[in-house]
Tab-separated table of C-alpha atoms and ligand atoms in Angstrom:
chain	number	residue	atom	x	y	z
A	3	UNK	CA	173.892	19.296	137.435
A	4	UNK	CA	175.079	20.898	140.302
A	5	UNK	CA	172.537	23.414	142.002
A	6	UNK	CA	174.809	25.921	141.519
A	7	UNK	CA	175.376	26.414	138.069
A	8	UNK	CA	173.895	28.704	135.735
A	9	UNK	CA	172.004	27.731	132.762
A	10	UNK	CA	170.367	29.717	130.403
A	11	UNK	CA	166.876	28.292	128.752
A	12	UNK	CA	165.677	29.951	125.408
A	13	UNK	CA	162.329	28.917	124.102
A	14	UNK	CA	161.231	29.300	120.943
A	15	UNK	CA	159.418	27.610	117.781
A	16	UNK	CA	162.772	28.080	115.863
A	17	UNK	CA	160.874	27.584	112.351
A	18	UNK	CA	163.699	27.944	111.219
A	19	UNK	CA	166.469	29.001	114.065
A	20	UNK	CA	168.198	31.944	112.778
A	21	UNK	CA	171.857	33.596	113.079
A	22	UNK	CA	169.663	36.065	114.688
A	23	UNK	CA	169.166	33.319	117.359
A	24	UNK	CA	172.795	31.894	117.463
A	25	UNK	CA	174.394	35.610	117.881
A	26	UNK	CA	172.262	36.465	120.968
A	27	UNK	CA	172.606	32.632	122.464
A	28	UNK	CA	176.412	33.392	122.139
A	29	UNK	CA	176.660	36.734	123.392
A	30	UNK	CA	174.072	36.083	126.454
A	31	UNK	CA	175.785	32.824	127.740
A	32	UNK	CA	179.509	35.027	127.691
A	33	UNK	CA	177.973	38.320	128.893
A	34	UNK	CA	175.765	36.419	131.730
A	35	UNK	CA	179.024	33.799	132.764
A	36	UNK	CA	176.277	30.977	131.797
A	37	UNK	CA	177.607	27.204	132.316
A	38	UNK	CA	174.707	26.371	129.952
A	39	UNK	CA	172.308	26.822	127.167
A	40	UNK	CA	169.570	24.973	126.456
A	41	UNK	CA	167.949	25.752	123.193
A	42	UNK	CA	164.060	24.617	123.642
A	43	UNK	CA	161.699	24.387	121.226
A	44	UNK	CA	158.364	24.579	121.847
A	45	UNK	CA	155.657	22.096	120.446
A	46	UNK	CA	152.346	24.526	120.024
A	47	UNK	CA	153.419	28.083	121.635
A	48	UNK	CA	150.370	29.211	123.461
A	49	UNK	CA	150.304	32.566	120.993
A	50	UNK	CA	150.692	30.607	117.964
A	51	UNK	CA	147.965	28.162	118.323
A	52	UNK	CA	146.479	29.210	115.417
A	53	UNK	CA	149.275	29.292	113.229
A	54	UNK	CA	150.682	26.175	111.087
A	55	UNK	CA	154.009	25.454	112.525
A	56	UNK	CA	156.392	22.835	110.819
A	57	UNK	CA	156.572	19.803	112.095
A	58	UNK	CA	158.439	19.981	115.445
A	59	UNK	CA	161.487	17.055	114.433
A	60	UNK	CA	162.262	19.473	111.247
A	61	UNK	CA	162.581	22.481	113.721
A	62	UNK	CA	164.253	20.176	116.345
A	63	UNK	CA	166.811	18.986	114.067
A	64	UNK	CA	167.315	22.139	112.310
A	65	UNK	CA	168.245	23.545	115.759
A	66	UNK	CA	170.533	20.551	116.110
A	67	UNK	CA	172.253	21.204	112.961
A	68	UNK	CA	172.798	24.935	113.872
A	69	UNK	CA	174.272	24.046	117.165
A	70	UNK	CA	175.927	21.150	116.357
A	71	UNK	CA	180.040	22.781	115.878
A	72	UNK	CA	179.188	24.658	119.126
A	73	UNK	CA	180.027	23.076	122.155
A	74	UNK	CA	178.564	25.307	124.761
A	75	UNK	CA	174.830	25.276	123.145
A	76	UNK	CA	172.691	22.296	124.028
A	77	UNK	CA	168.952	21.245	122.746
A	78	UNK	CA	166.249	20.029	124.558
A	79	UNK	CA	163.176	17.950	123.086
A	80	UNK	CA	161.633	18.495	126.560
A	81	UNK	CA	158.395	20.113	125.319
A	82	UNK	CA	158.241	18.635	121.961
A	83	UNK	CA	157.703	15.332	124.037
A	84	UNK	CA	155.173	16.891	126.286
A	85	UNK	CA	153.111	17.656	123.442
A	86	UNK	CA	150.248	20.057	123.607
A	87	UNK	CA	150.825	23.865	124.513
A	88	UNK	CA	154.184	24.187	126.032
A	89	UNK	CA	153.687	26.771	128.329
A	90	UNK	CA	157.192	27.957	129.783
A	91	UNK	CA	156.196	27.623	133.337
A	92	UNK	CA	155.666	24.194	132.994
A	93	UNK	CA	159.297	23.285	131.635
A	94	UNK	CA	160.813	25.608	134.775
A	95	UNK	CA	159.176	23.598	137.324
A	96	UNK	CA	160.047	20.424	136.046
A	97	UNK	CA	163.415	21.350	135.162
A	98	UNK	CA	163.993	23.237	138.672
A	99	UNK	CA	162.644	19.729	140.562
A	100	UNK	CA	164.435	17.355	138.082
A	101	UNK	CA	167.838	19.079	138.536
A	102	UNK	CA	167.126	20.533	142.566
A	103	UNK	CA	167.817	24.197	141.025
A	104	UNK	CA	167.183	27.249	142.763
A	105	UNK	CA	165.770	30.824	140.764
A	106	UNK	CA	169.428	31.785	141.393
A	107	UNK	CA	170.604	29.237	138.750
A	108	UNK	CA	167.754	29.450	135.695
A	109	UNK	CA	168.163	32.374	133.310
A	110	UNK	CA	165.223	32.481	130.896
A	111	UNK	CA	166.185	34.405	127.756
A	112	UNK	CA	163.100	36.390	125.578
A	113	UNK	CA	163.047	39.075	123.154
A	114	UNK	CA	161.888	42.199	123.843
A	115	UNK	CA	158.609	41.344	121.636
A	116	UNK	CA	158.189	38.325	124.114
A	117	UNK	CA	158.372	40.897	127.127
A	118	UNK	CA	155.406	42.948	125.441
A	119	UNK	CA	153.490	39.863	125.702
A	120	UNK	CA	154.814	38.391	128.304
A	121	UNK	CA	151.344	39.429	130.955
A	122	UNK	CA	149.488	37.278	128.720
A	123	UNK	CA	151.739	34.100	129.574
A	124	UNK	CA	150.459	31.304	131.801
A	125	UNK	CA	151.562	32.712	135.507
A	126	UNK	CA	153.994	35.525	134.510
A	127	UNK	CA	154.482	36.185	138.493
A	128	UNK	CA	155.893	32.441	139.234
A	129	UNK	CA	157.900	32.847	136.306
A	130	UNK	CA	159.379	36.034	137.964
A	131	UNK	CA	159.519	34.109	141.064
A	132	UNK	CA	160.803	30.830	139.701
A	133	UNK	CA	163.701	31.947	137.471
A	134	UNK	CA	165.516	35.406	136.166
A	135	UNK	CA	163.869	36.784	133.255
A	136	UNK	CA	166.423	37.765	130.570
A	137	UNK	CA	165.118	40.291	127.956
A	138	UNK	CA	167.180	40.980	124.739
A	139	UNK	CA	166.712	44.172	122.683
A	140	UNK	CA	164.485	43.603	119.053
A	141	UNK	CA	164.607	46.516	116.532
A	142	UNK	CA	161.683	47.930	115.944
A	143	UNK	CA	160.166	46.755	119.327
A	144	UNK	CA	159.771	49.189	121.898
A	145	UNK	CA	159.346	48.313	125.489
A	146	UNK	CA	159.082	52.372	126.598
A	147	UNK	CA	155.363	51.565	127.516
A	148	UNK	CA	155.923	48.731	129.688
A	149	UNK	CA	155.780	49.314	133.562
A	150	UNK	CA	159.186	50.622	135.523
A	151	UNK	CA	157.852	48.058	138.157
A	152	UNK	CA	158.043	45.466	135.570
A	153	UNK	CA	161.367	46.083	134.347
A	154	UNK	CA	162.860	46.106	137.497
A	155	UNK	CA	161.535	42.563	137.673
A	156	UNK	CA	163.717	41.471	134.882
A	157	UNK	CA	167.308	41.940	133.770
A	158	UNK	CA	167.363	44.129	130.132
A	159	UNK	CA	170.452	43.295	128.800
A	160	UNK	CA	172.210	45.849	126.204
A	161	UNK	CA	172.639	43.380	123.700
A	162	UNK	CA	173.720	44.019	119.949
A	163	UNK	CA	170.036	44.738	117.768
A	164	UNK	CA	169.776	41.414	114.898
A	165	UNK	CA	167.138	42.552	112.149
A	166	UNK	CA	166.321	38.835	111.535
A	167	UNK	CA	163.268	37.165	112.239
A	168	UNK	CA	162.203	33.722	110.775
A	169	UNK	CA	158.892	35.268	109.789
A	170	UNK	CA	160.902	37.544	107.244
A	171	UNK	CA	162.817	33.796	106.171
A	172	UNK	CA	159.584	32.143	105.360
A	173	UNK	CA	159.013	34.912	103.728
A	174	UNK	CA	162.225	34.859	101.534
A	175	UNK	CA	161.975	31.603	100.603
A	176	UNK	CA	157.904	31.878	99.165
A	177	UNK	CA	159.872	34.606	97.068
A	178	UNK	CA	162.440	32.353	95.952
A	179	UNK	CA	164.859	34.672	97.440
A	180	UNK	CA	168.092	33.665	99.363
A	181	UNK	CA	168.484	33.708	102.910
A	182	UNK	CA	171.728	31.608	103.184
A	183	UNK	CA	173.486	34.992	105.015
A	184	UNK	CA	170.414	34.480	107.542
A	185	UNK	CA	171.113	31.119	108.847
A	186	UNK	CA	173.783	28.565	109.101
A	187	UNK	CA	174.759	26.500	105.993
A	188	UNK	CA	173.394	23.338	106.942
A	189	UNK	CA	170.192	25.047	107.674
A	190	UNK	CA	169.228	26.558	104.330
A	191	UNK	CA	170.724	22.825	103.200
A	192	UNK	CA	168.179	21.238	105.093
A	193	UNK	CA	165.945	23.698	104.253
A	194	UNK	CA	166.055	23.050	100.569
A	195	UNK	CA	166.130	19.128	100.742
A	196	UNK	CA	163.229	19.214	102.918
A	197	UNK	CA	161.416	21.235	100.537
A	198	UNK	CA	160.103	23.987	103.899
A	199	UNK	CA	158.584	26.885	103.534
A	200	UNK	CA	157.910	26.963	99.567
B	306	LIG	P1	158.637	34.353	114.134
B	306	LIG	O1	159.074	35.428	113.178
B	306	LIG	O2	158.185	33.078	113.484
B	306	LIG	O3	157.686	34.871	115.196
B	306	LIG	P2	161.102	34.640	115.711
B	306	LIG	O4	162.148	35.115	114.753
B	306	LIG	O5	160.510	35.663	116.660
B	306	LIG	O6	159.949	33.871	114.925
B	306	LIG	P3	161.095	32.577	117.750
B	306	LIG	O7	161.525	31.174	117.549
B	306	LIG	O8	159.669	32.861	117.940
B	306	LIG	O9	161.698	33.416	116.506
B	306	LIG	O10	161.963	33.256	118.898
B	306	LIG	C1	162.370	32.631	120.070
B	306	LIG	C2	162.810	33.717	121.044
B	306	LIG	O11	163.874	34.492	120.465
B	306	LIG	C3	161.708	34.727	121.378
B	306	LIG	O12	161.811	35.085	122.747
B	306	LIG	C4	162.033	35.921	120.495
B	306	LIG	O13	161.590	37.124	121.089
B	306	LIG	C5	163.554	35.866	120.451
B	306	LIG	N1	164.105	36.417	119.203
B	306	LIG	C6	164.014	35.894	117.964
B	306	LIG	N2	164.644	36.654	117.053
B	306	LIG	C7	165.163	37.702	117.737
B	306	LIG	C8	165.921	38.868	117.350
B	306	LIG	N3	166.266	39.087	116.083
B	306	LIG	N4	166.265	39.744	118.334
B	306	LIG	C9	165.900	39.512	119.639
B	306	LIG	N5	165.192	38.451	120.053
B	306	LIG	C10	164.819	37.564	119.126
């Protein structure tokens, strides 16, 4: 990698990715001239250590299967091999020293709900320090309340509003109710034959 590029990192615990996903990815990498985008899934998110997660190769591969006609996205299993909490900060610094990149060069794209919570993170000033902090709008999530001296820490982008979340999926699916317009084909395919979220 050159040290000059710019590559855009999105964390997540994609159970399941969603178009929701996919749409912003697409729009943020061509709106933000991005050379890349690295799709990460996390193994145990630090704020949903108490919640039962699928089994991180179903969630890697579905993200593999959702990317895999788009040449521009890319995957990374980097913190499903570091096992334990994947705290963000950790995959920055090692990808800034494994690829010599400077804050210049590292987008890191959250949700507005992720901005809300982003204090509680694990060193939410060296993240501001190490990288730019992308923030994409979320209906229904207001970030009025948050500090002007916080926002002008990150870059709020004025991206389209996706009413998709994969809570409301798992949801769906318990209900026997279709979410194939929610998330690409071989998704809900893999989905069914892995018998997920029943
Ligand atoms: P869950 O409902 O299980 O919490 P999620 O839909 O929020 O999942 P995650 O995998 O937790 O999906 O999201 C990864 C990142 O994408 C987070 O930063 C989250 O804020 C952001 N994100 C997910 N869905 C949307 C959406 N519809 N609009 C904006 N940001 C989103």
């Amino acid at each position: 990698m050159h040290n000059d590029v710019r590559v855009g990192l999105f964390g997540g615990s994609f159970d399941p990715i969603h178009n929701g996903h996919l749409e912003l990815a697409r729009w943020t990498k061509h709106n933000l001239s991005l050379d890349q985008f690295i799709f990460i899934p996390a193994a145990t998110p630090p704020h949903k250590q108490h919640v039962s997660l699928s089994e991180p190769e179903h969630r890697l591969r579905m993200v593999q299967l959702a990317i895999k006609d788009w040449r521009e996205f890319e995957v990374s299993d980097f913190e499903l091999h570091r096992k334990g909490i994947s705290y963000t900060i950790d995959t920055i610094d090692y990808l800034r020293r494994q690829f010599n990149l400077k804050k210049a060069s590292l987008f890191l794209v959250i949700g507005a709900d992720s901005l809300v919570d982003f204090h509680t993170w694990r060193s939410p000033a060296r993240i501001l320090r190490s990288c730019h902090v992308v923030v994409l709008p979320r209906p229904d999530i207001s970030i009025s309340h948050i500090a002007d001296e916080m926002k002008k820490k990150v870059i709020i982008l004025a991206a389209p509003l996706f009413d998709i979340s994969s809570t409301e999926i798992r949801k769906l699916i318990k209900k026997r109710q279709s979410i194939n317009h929610l998330v690409p084909e071989p998704v809900a395919k893999y989905i069914v034959e892995h018998k997920l979220y029943r």
